[in-house]
């Protein structure tokens, strides 16, 4: 360490009614103890509180889950239709393959409509 003098420390003002806590400490936040976060105005975010990790808006959650289930159903249908369409195309049944391609386009438009249904949820 260098021999330069440290700046003077600010005046110490006790912040607790308990004398054992009113001792000078040389930490960054001297009066913040592990249990002082409840009443200390310097602490803004104390971490996850009760109910952390749960959905706070159950109506929105159920709406998003329903929309997700519909989209997944359509995607599974698209995969099935793509398999059938490619098989028919490879067999030379082009008329059936075109109907399958139309179904794929239509189901894609359904997914886009579901996505555009409520833009504020994104």
Tab-separated table of N, CA, C and O in Angstrom:
chain	number	residue	atom	x	y	z
A	1	UNK	N	0.830	-1.189	0.000
A	1	UNK	CA	0.000	0.000	0.000
A	1	UNK	C	0.874	1.252	0.000
A	1	UNK	O	1.997	1.226	0.474
A	2	UNK	N	0.333	2.299	-0.447
A	2	UNK	CA	1.097	3.544	-0.474
A	2	UNK	C	1.028	4.224	0.886
A	2	UNK	O	0.176	3.935	1.724
A	3	UNK	N	1.932	5.173	1.101
A	3	UNK	CA	1.979	5.886	2.375
A	3	UNK	C	1.104	7.131	2.352
A	3	UNK	O	1.163	7.951	3.275
A	4	UNK	N	0.315	7.296	1.323
A	4	UNK	CA	-0.550	8.473	1.242
A	4	UNK	C	-1.608	8.398	2.331
A	4	UNK	O	-2.083	7.335	2.707
A	5	UNK	N	-1.966	9.558	2.830
A	5	UNK	CA	-2.943	9.590	3.915
A	5	UNK	C	-4.341	9.355	3.367
A	5	UNK	O	-4.678	9.799	2.277
A	6	UNK	N	-5.131	8.651	4.163
A	6	UNK	CA	-6.521	8.402	3.801
A	6	UNK	C	-7.342	9.645	4.075
A	6	UNK	O	-7.044	10.410	5.004
A	7	UNK	N	-8.398	9.866	3.293
A	7	UNK	CA	-9.251	11.028	3.569
A	7	UNK	C	-9.942	10.847	4.916
A	7	UNK	O	-10.171	9.732	5.372
A	8	UNK	N	-10.271	11.932	5.558
A	8	UNK	CA	-10.928	11.808	6.874
A	8	UNK	C	-12.289	11.148	6.735
A	8	UNK	O	-13.001	11.333	5.751
A	9	UNK	N	-12.625	10.361	7.737
A	9	UNK	CA	-13.928	9.681	7.743
A	9	UNK	C	-15.015	10.670	8.139
A	9	UNK	O	-14.788	11.569	8.935
A	10	UNK	N	-16.224	10.500	7.585
A	10	UNK	CA	-17.314	11.388	7.986
A	10	UNK	C	-17.672	11.157	9.453
A	10	UNK	O	-17.353	10.133	10.031
A	11	UNK	N	-18.303	12.141	10.019
A	11	UNK	CA	-18.704	12.031	11.426
A	11	UNK	C	-19.643	10.849	11.594
A	11	UNK	O	-20.519	10.601	10.766
A	12	UNK	N	-19.469	10.143	12.682
A	12	UNK	CA	-20.273	8.949	12.952
A	12	UNK	C	-21.531	9.339	13.709
A	12	UNK	O	-21.457	10.066	14.707
A	13	UNK	N	-22.664	8.904	13.208
A	13	UNK	CA	-23.944	9.153	13.879
A	13	UNK	C	-24.602	7.812	14.147
A	13	UNK	O	-24.917	7.091	13.205
A	14	UNK	N	-24.815	7.469	15.406
A	14	UNK	CA	-25.440	6.179	15.697
A	14	UNK	C	-26.847	6.114	15.123
A	14	UNK	O	-27.562	7.100	15.097
A	15	UNK	N	-27.211	4.939	14.639
A	15	UNK	CA	-28.520	4.796	14.020
A	15	UNK	C	-29.396	3.770	14.679
A	15	UNK	O	-30.435	3.424	14.143
A	16	UNK	N	-29.015	3.255	15.839
A	16	UNK	CA	-29.806	2.218	16.471
A	16	UNK	C	-30.084	2.572	17.919
A	16	UNK	O	-29.287	3.243	18.590
A	17	UNK	N	-31.198	2.094	18.414
A	17	UNK	CA	-31.532	2.290	19.823
A	17	UNK	C	-30.786	1.303	20.707
A	17	UNK	O	-30.718	1.486	21.919
A	18	UNK	N	-30.212	0.269	20.101
A	18	UNK	CA	-29.458	-0.715	20.873
A	18	UNK	C	-27.996	-0.287	20.932
A	18	UNK	O	-27.327	-0.194	19.892
A	19	UNK	N	-27.464	-0.050	22.119
A	19	UNK	CA	-26.084	0.450	22.215
A	19	UNK	C	-25.047	-0.498	21.611
A	19	UNK	O	-24.037	-0.051	21.072
A	20	UNK	N	-25.285	-1.806	21.658
A	20	UNK	CA	-24.291	-2.736	21.127
A	20	UNK	C	-24.138	-2.601	19.608
A	20	UNK	O	-23.109	-2.965	19.051
A	21	UNK	N	-25.176	-2.070	18.938
A	21	UNK	CA	-25.087	-1.880	17.496
A	21	UNK	C	-24.474	-0.533	17.115
A	21	UNK	O	-24.141	-0.316	15.965
A	22	UNK	N	-24.348	0.350	18.063
A	22	UNK	CA	-23.826	1.684	17.772
A	22	UNK	C	-22.316	1.732	17.959
A	22	UNK	O	-21.793	2.553	18.683
A	23	UNK	N	-21.633	0.857	17.323
A	23	UNK	CA	-20.181	0.860	17.372
A	23	UNK	C	-19.680	1.249	15.992
A	23	UNK	O	-20.295	0.910	14.981
A	24	UNK	N	-18.593	1.969	15.918
A	24	UNK	CA	-18.074	2.330	14.598
A	24	UNK	C	-17.546	1.104	13.875
A	24	UNK	O	-16.797	0.321	14.430
A	25	UNK	N	-17.996	0.921	12.666
A	25	UNK	CA	-17.484	-0.141	11.819
A	25	UNK	C	-16.973	0.500	10.540
A	25	UNK	O	-17.440	1.551	10.129
A	26	UNK	N	-16.006	-0.128	9.912
A	26	UNK	CA	-15.370	0.476	8.752
A	26	UNK	C	-15.781	-0.271	7.492
A	26	UNK	O	-14.959	-0.710	6.714
A	27	UNK	N	-17.066	-0.401	7.300
A	27	UNK	CA	-17.596	-1.057	6.119
A	27	UNK	C	-18.232	-0.003	5.232
A	27	UNK	O	-18.343	1.161	5.615
A	28	UNK	N	-18.689	-0.433	4.094
A	28	UNK	CA	-19.273	0.529	3.166
A	28	UNK	C	-20.571	1.119	3.708
A	28	UNK	O	-20.805	2.314	3.630
A	29	UNK	N	-21.435	0.272	4.237
A	29	UNK	CA	-22.688	0.722	4.835
A	29	UNK	C	-22.667	0.293	6.298
A	29	UNK	O	-23.112	-0.796	6.634
A	30	UNK	N	-22.161	1.125	7.178
A	30	UNK	CA	-21.887	0.670	8.534
A	30	UNK	C	-23.106	0.267	9.340
A	30	UNK	O	-23.000	-0.605	10.185
A	31	UNK	N	-24.243	0.847	9.117
A	31	UNK	CA	-25.387	0.523	9.964
A	31	UNK	C	-26.316	-0.515	9.349
A	31	UNK	O	-27.347	-0.823	9.924
A	32	UNK	N	-25.977	-1.039	8.200
A	32	UNK	CA	-26.836	-2.045	7.585
A	32	UNK	C	-26.426	-3.405	8.110
A	32	UNK	O	-25.310	-3.867	7.906
A	33	UNK	N	-27.319	-4.025	8.832
A	33	UNK	CA	-27.088	-5.368	9.341
A	33	UNK	C	-27.993	-6.321	8.558
A	33	UNK	O	-28.828	-5.904	7.771
A	34	UNK	N	-27.850	-7.590	8.797
A	34	UNK	CA	-28.624	-8.563	8.023
A	34	UNK	C	-30.122	-8.429	8.269
A	34	UNK	O	-30.932	-8.829	7.454
A	35	UNK	N	-30.529	-7.880	9.389
A	35	UNK	CA	-31.964	-7.732	9.675
A	35	UNK	C	-32.423	-6.289	9.570
A	35	UNK	O	-33.561	-5.982	9.901
A	36	UNK	N	-31.556	-5.380	9.125
A	36	UNK	CA	-31.965	-3.980	9.119
A	36	UNK	C	-32.643	-3.555	7.826
A	36	UNK	O	-32.995	-2.407	7.676
A	37	UNK	N	-32.805	-4.452	6.871
A	37	UNK	CA	-33.366	-4.079	5.589
A	37	UNK	C	-34.836	-3.742	5.628
A	37	UNK	O	-35.358	-3.107	4.729
A	38	UNK	N	-35.524	-4.158	6.682
A	38	UNK	CA	-36.960	-3.916	6.730
A	38	UNK	C	-37.271	-2.450	6.965
A	38	UNK	O	-38.232	-1.927	6.429
A	39	UNK	N	-36.468	-1.770	7.746
A	39	UNK	CA	-36.772	-0.382	8.045
A	39	UNK	C	-35.750	0.598	7.519
A	39	UNK	O	-35.864	1.791	7.759
A	40	UNK	N	-34.736	0.138	6.834
A	40	UNK	CA	-33.678	1.017	6.351
A	40	UNK	C	-34.078	1.614	5.006
A	40	UNK	O	-34.264	0.894	4.038
A	41	UNK	N	-34.216	2.938	4.918
A	41	UNK	CA	-34.655	3.537	3.656
A	41	UNK	C	-33.617	3.449	2.547
A	41	UNK	O	-33.935	3.652	1.387
A	42	UNK	N	-32.359	3.132	2.882
A	42	UNK	CA	-31.334	3.030	1.847
A	42	UNK	C	-31.470	1.753	1.038
A	42	UNK	O	-30.950	1.658	-0.061
A	43	UNK	N	-32.170	0.779	1.571
A	43	UNK	CA	-32.332	-0.486	0.862
A	43	UNK	C	-33.636	-0.427	0.088
A	43	UNK	O	-34.712	-0.308	0.670
A	44	UNK	N	-33.528	-0.500	-1.226
A	44	UNK	CA	-34.715	-0.421	-2.078
A	44	UNK	C	-35.224	-1.807	-2.479
A	44	UNK	O	-36.391	-2.063	-2.485
A	45	UNK	N	-34.323	-2.688	-2.859
A	45	UNK	CA	-34.704	-4.009	-3.334
A	45	UNK	C	-34.044	-5.047	-2.448
A	45	UNK	O	-32.831	-5.181	-2.437
A	46	UNK	N	-34.838	-5.772	-1.719
A	46	UNK	CA	-34.283	-6.744	-0.781
A	46	UNK	C	-34.267	-8.147	-1.356
A	46	UNK	O	-33.982	-9.085	-0.649
A	47	UNK	N	-34.599	-8.289	-2.604
A	47	UNK	CA	-34.592	-9.617	-3.212
A	47	UNK	C	-35.996	-10.166	-3.330
A	47	UNK	O	-36.983	-9.480	-3.078
A	48	UNK	N	-36.099	-11.424	-3.716
A	48	UNK	CA	-37.417	-12.017	-3.902
A	48	UNK	C	-38.194	-12.053	-2.599
A	48	UNK	O	-37.658	-12.425	-1.561
A	49	UNK	N	-39.427	-11.643	-2.671
A	49	UNK	CA	-40.273	-11.657	-1.487
A	49	UNK	C	-41.225	-12.830	-1.516
A	49	UNK	O	-41.045	-13.784	-2.276
A	50	UNK	N	-42.255	-12.760	-0.699
A	50	UNK	CA	-43.239	-13.847	-0.681
A	50	UNK	C	-43.904	-13.997	-2.050
A	50	UNK	O	-44.253	-13.023	-2.692
A	51	UNK	N	-44.037	-15.209	-2.499
A	51	UNK	CA	-44.677	-15.472	-3.778
A	51	UNK	C	-43.747	-15.320	-4.958
A	51	UNK	O	-44.206	-15.279	-6.095
A	52	UNK	N	-42.446	-15.212	-4.721
A	52	UNK	CA	-41.508	-15.057	-5.832
A	52	UNK	C	-41.541	-16.303	-6.703
A	52	UNK	O	-41.558	-17.418	-6.215
A	53	UNK	N	-41.570	-16.084	-8.004
A	53	UNK	CA	-41.590	-17.198	-8.934
A	53	UNK	C	-42.982	-17.655	-9.305
A	53	UNK	O	-43.153	-18.523	-10.142
A	54	UNK	N	-43.999	-17.089	-8.694
A	54	UNK	CA	-45.368	-17.456	-9.045
A	54	UNK	C	-45.951	-16.376	-9.931
A	54	UNK	O	-45.489	-15.238	-9.941
A	55	UNK	N	-46.963	-16.712	-10.644
A	55	UNK	CA	-47.603	-15.754	-11.543
A	55	UNK	C	-48.469	-14.815	-10.722
A	55	UNK	O	-49.305	-15.248	-9.932
A	56	UNK	N	-48.262	-13.524	-10.908
A	56	UNK	CA	-49.017	-12.529	-10.151
A	56	UNK	C	-50.342	-12.185	-10.825
A	56	UNK	O	-51.217	-11.613	-10.192
A	57	UNK	N	-50.470	-12.504	-12.109
A	57	UNK	CA	-51.712	-12.236	-12.837
A	57	UNK	C	-52.236	-13.555	-13.405
A	57	UNK	O	-51.906	-13.925	-14.530
A	58	UNK	N	-53.065	-14.281	-12.654
A	58	UNK	CA	-53.500	-15.594	-13.134
A	58	UNK	C	-54.347	-15.538	-14.403
A	58	UNK	O	-54.300	-16.460	-15.207
A	59	UNK	N	-55.104	-14.455	-14.623
A	59	UNK	CA	-55.914	-14.363	-15.839
A	59	UNK	C	-55.008	-14.291	-17.065
A	59	UNK	O	-55.246	-14.956	-18.067
A	60	UNK	N	-53.965	-13.476	-16.975
A	60	UNK	CA	-53.025	-13.361	-18.090
A	60	UNK	C	-52.305	-14.676	-18.308
A	60	UNK	O	-52.097	-15.104	-19.445
A	61	UNK	N	-51.949	-15.332	-17.231
A	61	UNK	CA	-51.239	-16.605	-17.346
A	61	UNK	C	-52.107	-17.649	-18.031
A	61	UNK	O	-51.627	-18.377	-18.904
A	62	UNK	N	-53.370	-17.740	-17.660
A	62	UNK	CA	-54.245	-18.742	-18.281
A	62	UNK	C	-54.489	-18.413	-19.755
A	62	UNK	O	-54.543	-19.312	-20.592
A	63	UNK	N	-54.580	-17.120	-20.071
A	63	UNK	CA	-54.764	-16.727	-21.472
A	63	UNK	C	-53.535	-17.098	-22.298
A	63	UNK	O	-53.654	-17.634	-23.408
A	64	UNK	N	-52.348	-16.839	-21.747
A	64	UNK	CA	-51.133	-17.183	-22.476
A	64	UNK	C	-50.961	-18.692	-22.606
A	64	UNK	O	-50.511	-19.185	-23.642
A	65	UNK	N	-51.340	-19.433	-21.572
A	65	UNK	CA	-51.244	-20.897	-21.649
A	65	UNK	C	-52.192	-21.458	-22.705
A	65	UNK	O	-51.837	-22.390	-23.429
A	66	UNK	N	-53.396	-20.913	-22.784
A	66	UNK	CA	-54.347	-21.372	-23.794
A	66	UNK	C	-53.840	-21.054	-25.195
A	66	UNK	O	-53.914	-21.893	-26.106
A	67	UNK	N	-53.290	-19.843	-25.364
A	67	UNK	CA	-52.763	-19.470	-26.670
A	67	UNK	C	-51.565	-20.340	-27.050
A	67	UNK	O	-51.413	-20.749	-28.201
A	68	UNK	N	-50.737	-20.652	-26.064
A	68	UNK	CA	-49.595	-21.521	-26.313
A	68	UNK	C	-50.042	-22.930	-26.694
A	68	UNK	O	-49.485	-23.544	-27.605
A	69	UNK	N	-51.074	-23.442	-26.028
A	69	UNK	CA	-51.588	-24.776	-26.361
A	69	UNK	C	-52.138	-24.801	-27.786
A	69	UNK	O	-51.901	-25.764	-28.533
A	70	UNK	N	-52.864	-23.750	-28.179
A	70	UNK	CA	-53.372	-23.680	-29.544
A	70	UNK	C	-52.231	-23.627	-30.562
A	70	UNK	O	-52.255	-24.332	-31.580
A	71	UNK	N	-51.224	-22.811	-30.278
A	71	UNK	CA	-50.105	-22.688	-31.211
A	71	UNK	C	-49.340	-23.998	-31.326
A	71	UNK	O	-48.953	-24.401	-32.426
A	72	UNK	N	-49.143	-24.694	-30.202
A	72	UNK	CA	-48.442	-25.975	-30.250
A	72	UNK	C	-49.241	-27.019	-31.017
A	72	UNK	O	-48.673	-27.838	-31.744
A	73	UNK	N	-50.557	-26.995	-30.847
A	73	UNK	CA	-51.406	-27.915	-31.601
A	73	UNK	C	-51.277	-27.656	-33.096
A	73	UNK	O	-51.172	-28.595	-33.901
A	74	UNK	N	-51.279	-26.390	-33.482
A	74	UNK	CA	-51.149	-26.047	-34.898
A	74	UNK	C	-49.772	-26.458	-35.416
A	74	UNK	O	-49.651	-26.989	-36.533
A	75	UNK	N	-48.732	-26.258	-34.631
A	75	UNK	CA	-47.388	-26.632	-35.075
A	75	UNK	C	-47.277	-28.146	-35.248
A	75	UNK	O	-46.692	-28.624	-36.235
A	76	UNK	N	-47.848	-28.909	-34.335
A	76	UNK	CA	-47.844	-30.368	-34.479
A	76	UNK	C	-48.615	-30.776	-35.732
A	76	UNK	O	-48.188	-31.656	-36.494
A	77	UNK	N	-49.749	-30.119	-35.986
A	77	UNK	CA	-50.506	-30.382	-37.213
A	77	UNK	C	-49.710	-30.022	-38.453
A	77	UNK	O	-49.783	-30.725	-39.471
A	78	UNK	N	-48.942	-28.942	-38.381
A	78	UNK	CA	-48.110	-28.560	-39.523
A	78	UNK	C	-47.034	-29.605	-39.792
A	78	UNK	O	-46.767	-29.940	-40.954
A	79	UNK	N	-46.424	-30.108	-38.739
A	79	UNK	CA	-45.397	-31.142	-38.938
A	79	UNK	C	-46.000	-32.400	-39.556
A	79	UNK	O	-45.404	-33.014	-40.444
A	80	UNK	N	-47.163	-32.795	-39.077
A	80	UNK	CA	-47.839	-33.966	-39.643
A	80	UNK	C	-48.181	-33.719	-41.120
A	80	UNK	O	-47.935	-34.561	-41.974
A	81	UNK	N	-48.762	-32.532	-41.395
A	81	UNK	CA	-49.147	-32.215	-42.775
A	81	UNK	C	-47.929	-32.130	-43.686
A	81	UNK	O	-47.984	-32.539	-44.850
A	82	UNK	N	-46.823	-31.615	-43.179
A	82	UNK	CA	-45.609	-31.549	-43.985
A	82	UNK	C	-45.116	-32.956	-44.340
A	82	UNK	O	-44.730	-33.219	-45.483
A	83	UNK	N	-45.186	-33.860	-43.367
A	83	UNK	CA	-44.774	-35.244	-43.635
A	83	UNK	C	-45.662	-35.879	-44.704
A	83	UNK	O	-45.174	-36.497	-45.661
A	84	UNK	N	-46.972	-35.723	-44.550
A	84	UNK	CA	-47.909	-36.300	-45.510
A	84	UNK	C	-47.729	-35.669	-46.885
A	84	UNK	O	-47.727	-36.369	-47.917
A	85	UNK	N	-47.556	-34.351	-46.927
A	85	UNK	CA	-47.420	-33.643	-48.198
A	85	UNK	C	-46.164	-34.072	-48.941
A	85	UNK	O	-46.200	-34.322	-50.159
A	86	UNK	N	-45.052	-34.177	-48.219
A	86	UNK	CA	-43.806	-34.602	-48.864
A	86	UNK	C	-43.928	-36.046	-49.359
A	86	UNK	O	-43.474	-36.379	-50.469
A	87	UNK	N	-44.571	-36.911	-48.574
A	87	UNK	CA	-44.753	-38.300	-49.007
A	87	UNK	C	-45.600	-38.372	-50.284
A	87	UNK	O	-45.278	-39.124	-51.215
A	88	UNK	N	-46.674	-37.609	-50.325
A	88	UNK	CA	-47.537	-37.602	-51.512
A	88	UNK	C	-46.800	-37.030	-52.718
A	88	UNK	O	-46.958	-37.511	-53.832
A	89	UNK	N	-46.003	-35.985	-52.508
A	89	UNK	CA	-45.242	-35.385	-53.597
A	89	UNK	C	-44.237	-36.391	-54.165
A	89	UNK	O	-44.083	-36.510	-55.377
A	90	UNK	N	-43.589	-37.132	-53.243
A	90	UNK	CA	-42.595	-38.104	-53.695
A	90	UNK	C	-43.241	-39.291	-54.415
A	90	UNK	O	-42.604	-39.913	-55.270
A	91	UNK	N	-44.500	-39.595	-54.092
A	91	UNK	CA	-45.217	-40.668	-54.785
A	91	UNK	C	-45.713	-40.219	-56.151
A	91	UNK	O	-46.157	-41.033	-56.959
A	92	UNK	N	-45.717	-38.913	-56.395
A	92	UNK	CA	-46.188	-38.404	-57.673
A	92	UNK	C	-47.627	-37.934	-57.626
A	92	UNK	O	-48.182	-37.551	-58.652
A	93	UNK	N	-48.247	-37.925	-56.461
A	93	UNK	CA	-49.629	-37.439	-56.314
A	93	UNK	C	-49.595	-35.929	-56.051
A	93	UNK	O	-49.784	-35.466	-54.925
A	94	UNK	N	-49.407	-35.173	-57.106
A	94	UNK	CA	-49.210	-33.729	-56.937
A	94	UNK	C	-50.479	-33.001	-56.515
A	94	UNK	O	-50.392	-31.989	-55.806
A	95	UNK	N	-51.648	-33.492	-56.906
A	95	UNK	CA	-52.892	-32.817	-56.505
A	95	UNK	C	-53.050	-32.858	-54.987
A	95	UNK	O	-53.390	-31.844	-54.350
A	96	UNK	N	-52.802	-34.023	-54.387
A	96	UNK	CA	-52.895	-34.141	-52.928
A	96	UNK	C	-51.813	-33.300	-52.261
A	96	UNK	O	-52.050	-32.696	-51.205
A	97	UNK	N	-50.644	-33.241	-52.857
A	97	UNK	CA	-49.553	-32.452	-52.290
A	97	UNK	C	-49.902	-30.959	-52.283
A	97	UNK	O	-49.576	-30.248	-51.330
A	98	UNK	N	-50.580	-30.495	-53.326
A	98	UNK	CA	-50.971	-29.079	-53.347
A	98	UNK	C	-52.013	-28.774	-52.277
A	98	UNK	O	-51.993	-27.697	-51.674
A	99	UNK	N	-52.929	-29.712	-52.041
A	99	UNK	CA	-53.894	-29.520	-50.947
A	99	UNK	C	-53.161	-29.459	-49.608
A	99	UNK	O	-53.492	-28.667	-48.728
A	100	UNK	N	-52.173	-30.297	-49.438
A	100	UNK	CA	-51.370	-30.273	-48.209
A	100	UNK	C	-50.613	-28.965	-48.050
A	100	UNK	O	-50.517	-28.414	-46.942
A	101	UNK	N	-50.071	-28.451	-49.163
A	101	UNK	CA	-49.378	-27.168	-49.108
A	101	UNK	C	-50.341	-26.043	-48.741
A	101	UNK	O	-49.999	-25.133	-47.970
A	102	UNK	N	-51.561	-26.110	-49.257
A	102	UNK	CA	-52.577	-25.113	-48.891
A	102	UNK	C	-52.909	-25.177	-47.409
A	102	UNK	O	-53.073	-24.145	-46.744
A	103	UNK	N	-53.005	-26.394	-46.875
A	103	UNK	CA	-53.269	-26.552	-45.448
A	103	UNK	C	-52.124	-25.958	-44.618
A	103	UNK	O	-52.362	-25.309	-43.597
A	104	UNK	N	-50.894	-26.159	-45.075
A	104	UNK	CA	-49.752	-25.608	-44.351
A	104	UNK	C	-49.782	-24.077	-44.337
A	104	UNK	O	-49.522	-23.441	-43.315
A	105	UNK	N	-50.115	-23.482	-45.456
A	105	UNK	CA	-50.209	-22.023	-45.523
A	105	UNK	C	-51.326	-21.519	-44.621
A	105	UNK	O	-51.166	-20.534	-43.880
A	106	UNK	N	-52.474	-22.187	-44.662
A	106	UNK	CA	-53.610	-21.785	-43.828
A	106	UNK	C	-53.273	-21.902	-42.339
A	106	UNK	O	-53.576	-21.000	-41.549
A	107	UNK	N	-52.622	-22.973	-41.940
A	107	UNK	CA	-52.284	-23.128	-40.528
A	107	UNK	C	-51.230	-22.108	-40.104
A	107	UNK	O	-51.243	-21.626	-38.973
A	108	UNK	N	-50.329	-21.731	-41.012
A	108	UNK	CA	-49.371	-20.674	-40.714
A	108	UNK	C	-50.095	-19.351	-40.476
A	108	UNK	O	-49.763	-18.602	-39.555
A	109	UNK	N	-51.114	-19.076	-41.281
A	109	UNK	CA	-51.893	-17.840	-41.091
A	109	UNK	C	-52.652	-17.857	-39.764
A	109	UNK	O	-52.831	-16.811	-39.132
A	110	UNK	N	-53.095	-19.040	-39.327
A	110	UNK	CA	-53.758	-19.148	-38.019
A	110	UNK	C	-52.789	-18.788	-36.901
A	110	UNK	O	-53.137	-18.068	-35.960
A	111	UNK	N	-51.557	-19.275	-37.000
A	111	UNK	CA	-50.555	-18.954	-35.971
A	111	UNK	C	-50.255	-17.451	-35.972
A	111	UNK	O	-50.143	-16.828	-34.918
A	112	UNK	N	-50.147	-16.854	-37.147
A	112	UNK	CA	-49.921	-15.398	-37.229
A	112	UNK	C	-51.097	-14.650	-36.612
A	112	UNK	O	-50.914	-13.669	-35.893
A	113	UNK	N	-52.322	-15.092	-36.859
A	113	UNK	CA	-53.496	-14.444	-36.268
A	113	UNK	C	-53.471	-14.567	-34.748
A	113	UNK	O	-53.810	-13.608	-34.038
A	114	UNK	N	-53.069	-15.718	-34.229
A	114	UNK	CA	-52.954	-15.874	-32.771
A	114	UNK	C	-51.900	-14.924	-32.214
A	114	UNK	O	-52.059	-14.366	-31.128
A	115	UNK	N	-50.822	-14.750	-32.944
A	115	UNK	CA	-49.756	-13.867	-32.494
A	115	UNK	C	-50.204	-12.408	-32.509
A	115	UNK	O	-49.858	-11.631	-31.623
A	116	UNK	N	-50.995	-12.024	-33.507
A	116	UNK	CA	-51.467	-10.645	-33.623
A	116	UNK	C	-52.682	-10.348	-32.749
A	116	UNK	O	-53.083	-9.193	-32.637
A	117	UNK	N	-53.226	-11.361	-32.130
A	117	UNK	CA	-54.456	-11.207	-31.365
A	117	UNK	C	-54.333	-10.190	-30.254
A	117	UNK	O	-55.220	-9.341	-30.071
A	118	UNK	N	-53.252	-10.216	-29.492
A	118	UNK	CA	-53.087	-9.298	-28.375
A	118	UNK	C	-51.648	-8.805	-28.318
A	118	UNK	O	-50.815	-9.397	-27.648
A	119	UNK	N	-51.332	-7.714	-29.015
A	119	UNK	CA	-49.942	-7.256	-29.100
A	119	UNK	C	-49.375	-6.768	-27.783
A	119	UNK	O	-48.175	-6.704	-27.621
A	120	UNK	N	-50.203	-6.405	-26.806
A	120	UNK	CA	-49.650	-5.883	-25.547
A	120	UNK	C	-49.066	-6.989	-24.666
A	120	UNK	O	-48.396	-6.690	-23.682
A	121	UNK	N	-49.284	-8.248	-25.002
A	121	UNK	CA	-48.737	-9.339	-24.213
A	121	UNK	C	-47.308	-9.679	-24.584
A	121	UNK	O	-46.725	-10.579	-24.011
A	122	UNK	N	-46.760	-9.022	-25.564
A	122	UNK	CA	-45.386	-9.314	-25.964
A	122	UNK	C	-44.422	-8.428	-25.254
A	122	UNK	O	-44.635	-7.382	-24.830
